[in-house]
Amino acid sequence: MADKSYIIVGAGVFGVSTAFHLIKKYPNADITIVDRDAFDQDTRVAASWDWNKVVRADYDDIVYCKMAIEAQDMFKTDNLWKPYFYQTGIYWMCRSDYAQEVVDNYKKLGRAADLKAVPIDEARKMYGGLFEDADYTGVKEVLVNKTS
């Protein structure tokens, strides 16, 4: 018989994360996850679902930035996740000061990372000119984070 029973409503990131942490803390618990949708791969395109496994910490909100950096730290060090975690980097076109706000958040949190807010002229030349002909209409700067 289970020590404790839990029903978690929602099989998104928070629901699955809650189940994961509960089972680590209470290995004999009975945990059930209930979700509103039946499996339908055609409607599942969010980053939190199974297609891409994106974990970014590039947020202009410092609270989200801090939480995501902590999550990345876990993925880099926990033996369960470490073999599957790759920092592929991002090249993100921003129409506002978003890129600089992300850079500022990393500094405020005292975190070193290979990231910067790049002017469009410089961004066009990066990666052998791969993004040279991209449409930069309305773009103010590009966030490049090689450690994302």
Short mmCIF file of C-alpha atoms in Angstrom, two decimals:
data_model
loop_
_atom_site.label_atom_id
_atom_site.label_comp_id
_atom_site.label_asym_id
_atom_site.label_seq_id
_atom_site.Cartn_x
_atom_site.Cartn_y
_atom_site.Cartn_z
CA MET A 1 0.00 0.00 0.00
CA ALA A 2 1.23 3.48 -0.84
CA ASP A 3 2.42 5.79 1.94
CA LYS A 4 0.61 8.75 0.40
CA SER A 5 -1.68 9.37 -2.57
CA TYR A 6 -1.56 12.36 -4.89
CA ILE A 7 -3.68 13.42 -7.85
CA ILE A 8 -2.06 16.06 -10.04
CA VAL A 9 -4.29 17.93 -12.46
CA GLY A 10 -2.38 18.86 -15.61
CA ALA A 11 0.41 17.01 -17.37
CA GLY A 12 2.33 20.11 -18.43
CA VAL A 13 5.73 21.14 -17.16
CA PHE A 14 4.50 22.02 -13.68
CA GLY A 15 2.37 18.90 -13.28
CA VAL A 16 5.05 16.49 -14.46
CA SER A 17 7.72 18.33 -12.45
CA THR A 18 5.54 18.08 -9.34
CA ALA A 19 5.06 14.35 -9.90
CA PHE A 20 8.79 13.86 -10.47
CA HIS A 21 9.75 15.64 -7.25
CA LEU A 22 7.05 13.91 -5.21
CA ILE A 23 8.17 10.45 -6.34
CA LYS A 24 11.78 11.33 -5.50
CA LYS A 25 10.74 12.47 -2.02
CA TYR A 26 8.12 9.72 -1.46
CA PRO A 27 9.18 6.65 -3.48
CA ASN A 28 6.25 4.58 -2.20
CA ALA A 29 3.60 7.19 -2.98
CA ASP A 30 0.73 6.59 -5.38
CA ILE A 31 0.84 9.44 -7.90
CA THR A 32 -1.72 9.95 -10.67
CA ILE A 33 -1.51 12.68 -13.30
CA VAL A 34 -4.76 13.70 -15.00
CA ASP A 35 -4.73 15.87 -18.12
CA ARG A 36 -7.59 17.40 -20.09
CA ASP A 37 -6.33 16.25 -23.49
CA ALA A 38 -5.97 12.83 -24.97
CA PHE A 39 -2.67 12.26 -26.73
CA ASP A 40 -2.78 14.05 -30.05
CA GLN A 41 0.64 14.81 -31.46
CA ASP A 42 -0.72 17.21 -34.08
CA THR A 43 -1.88 19.65 -31.39
CA ARG A 44 1.16 19.40 -29.15
CA VAL A 45 3.65 22.02 -30.29
CA ALA A 46 4.59 23.85 -27.08
CA ALA A 47 8.21 23.82 -25.99
CA SER A 48 7.11 22.03 -22.84
CA TRP A 49 5.90 19.02 -24.78
CA ASP A 50 7.95 16.24 -26.33
CA TRP A 51 9.19 17.61 -29.66
CA ASN A 52 12.06 19.88 -28.74
CA LYS A 53 12.86 19.92 -25.02
CA VAL A 54 13.93 23.56 -24.99
CA VAL A 55 15.14 24.93 -21.66
CA ARG A 56 16.07 28.57 -21.87
CA ALA A 57 16.88 31.05 -19.14
CA ASP A 58 16.70 34.06 -21.44
CA TYR A 59 13.92 35.99 -19.73
CA ASP A 60 13.56 39.71 -19.15
CA ASP A 61 11.69 38.87 -15.92
CA ILE A 62 14.44 38.23 -13.36
CA VAL A 63 12.32 35.74 -11.37
CA TYR A 64 11.81 33.50 -14.42
CA CYS A 65 15.44 33.97 -15.41
CA LYS A 66 16.64 32.83 -11.98
CA MET A 67 14.31 29.80 -11.91
CA ALA A 68 15.34 28.74 -15.41
CA ILE A 69 19.05 29.10 -14.62
CA GLU A 70 18.52 26.89 -11.57
CA ALA A 71 16.74 24.35 -13.78
CA GLN A 72 19.61 24.42 -16.28
CA ASP A 73 22.06 23.86 -13.42
CA MET A 74 20.10 20.76 -12.43
CA PHE A 75 20.04 19.45 -16.00
CA LYS A 76 23.82 19.93 -16.23
CA THR A 77 24.62 18.15 -12.95
CA ASP A 78 21.89 15.60 -12.16
CA ASN A 79 22.90 12.13 -13.33
CA LEU A 80 19.37 11.47 -14.62
CA TRP A 81 19.33 14.45 -17.01
CA LYS A 82 23.01 15.19 -17.68
CA PRO A 83 23.41 12.73 -20.59
CA TYR A 84 20.56 14.38 -22.49
CA PHE A 85 21.24 18.07 -21.89
CA TYR A 86 22.97 20.04 -24.65
CA GLN A 87 23.55 23.77 -24.74
CA THR A 88 22.83 24.47 -28.38
CA GLY A 89 22.57 28.24 -28.05
CA ILE A 90 20.06 30.74 -29.39
CA TYR A 91 20.00 33.50 -31.98
CA TRP A 92 16.93 35.51 -31.14
CA MET A 93 15.77 38.61 -33.00
CA CYS A 94 14.33 41.19 -30.58
CA ARG A 95 12.10 44.15 -31.42
CA SER A 96 12.78 45.86 -28.08
CA ASP A 97 15.46 46.09 -25.39
CA TYR A 98 14.68 42.47 -24.48
CA ALA A 99 18.17 41.20 -25.35
CA GLN A 100 19.90 43.78 -23.16
CA GLU A 101 17.42 43.12 -20.33
CA VAL A 102 18.33 39.42 -20.45
CA VAL A 103 22.05 40.26 -20.36
CA ASP A 104 21.41 42.60 -17.41
CA ASN A 105 19.52 39.87 -15.53
CA TYR A 106 22.42 37.45 -15.85
CA LYS A 107 24.73 40.15 -14.45
CA LYS A 108 22.34 40.95 -11.56
CA LEU A 109 22.21 37.25 -10.71
CA GLY A 110 26.01 37.00 -10.84
CA ARG A 111 25.90 34.37 -13.55
CA ALA A 112 28.56 34.06 -16.21
CA ALA A 113 27.33 33.09 -19.66
CA ASP A 114 28.42 33.49 -23.24
CA LEU A 115 25.61 35.87 -24.16
CA LYS A 116 25.29 39.34 -25.58
CA ALA A 117 22.95 41.79 -27.24
CA VAL A 118 24.27 42.07 -30.79
CA PRO A 119 23.62 44.95 -33.21
CA ILE A 120 22.00 43.84 -36.49
CA ASP A 121 25.04 44.68 -38.65
CA GLU A 122 27.24 42.45 -36.50
CA ALA A 123 24.59 39.72 -36.23
CA ARG A 124 24.33 39.44 -40.03
CA LYS A 125 28.02 38.45 -40.19
CA MET A 126 27.85 35.80 -37.48
CA TYR A 127 27.94 32.08 -38.24
CA GLY A 128 29.49 32.58 -41.66
CA GLY A 129 26.69 34.92 -42.73
CA LEU A 130 24.00 32.27 -42.20
CA PHE A 131 21.47 34.93 -41.15
CA GLU A 132 22.73 37.69 -43.47
CA ASP A 133 19.63 37.70 -45.66
CA ALA A 134 17.11 37.25 -42.84
CA ASP A 135 14.28 39.77 -42.55
CA TYR A 136 15.28 42.13 -39.76
CA THR A 137 12.31 44.47 -40.22
CA GLY A 138 11.46 45.97 -36.83
CA VAL A 139 14.35 44.19 -35.10
CA LYS A 140 16.33 46.32 -32.66
CA GLU A 141 19.02 43.81 -31.67
CA VAL A 142 19.74 40.10 -31.59
CA LEU A 143 20.18 38.08 -28.43
CA VAL A 144 22.95 35.53 -28.88
CA ASN A 145 23.44 33.12 -26.01
CA LYS A 146 25.82 30.26 -26.76
CA THR A 147 25.19 28.80 -23.30
CA SER A 148 21.41 28.61 -23.65
#
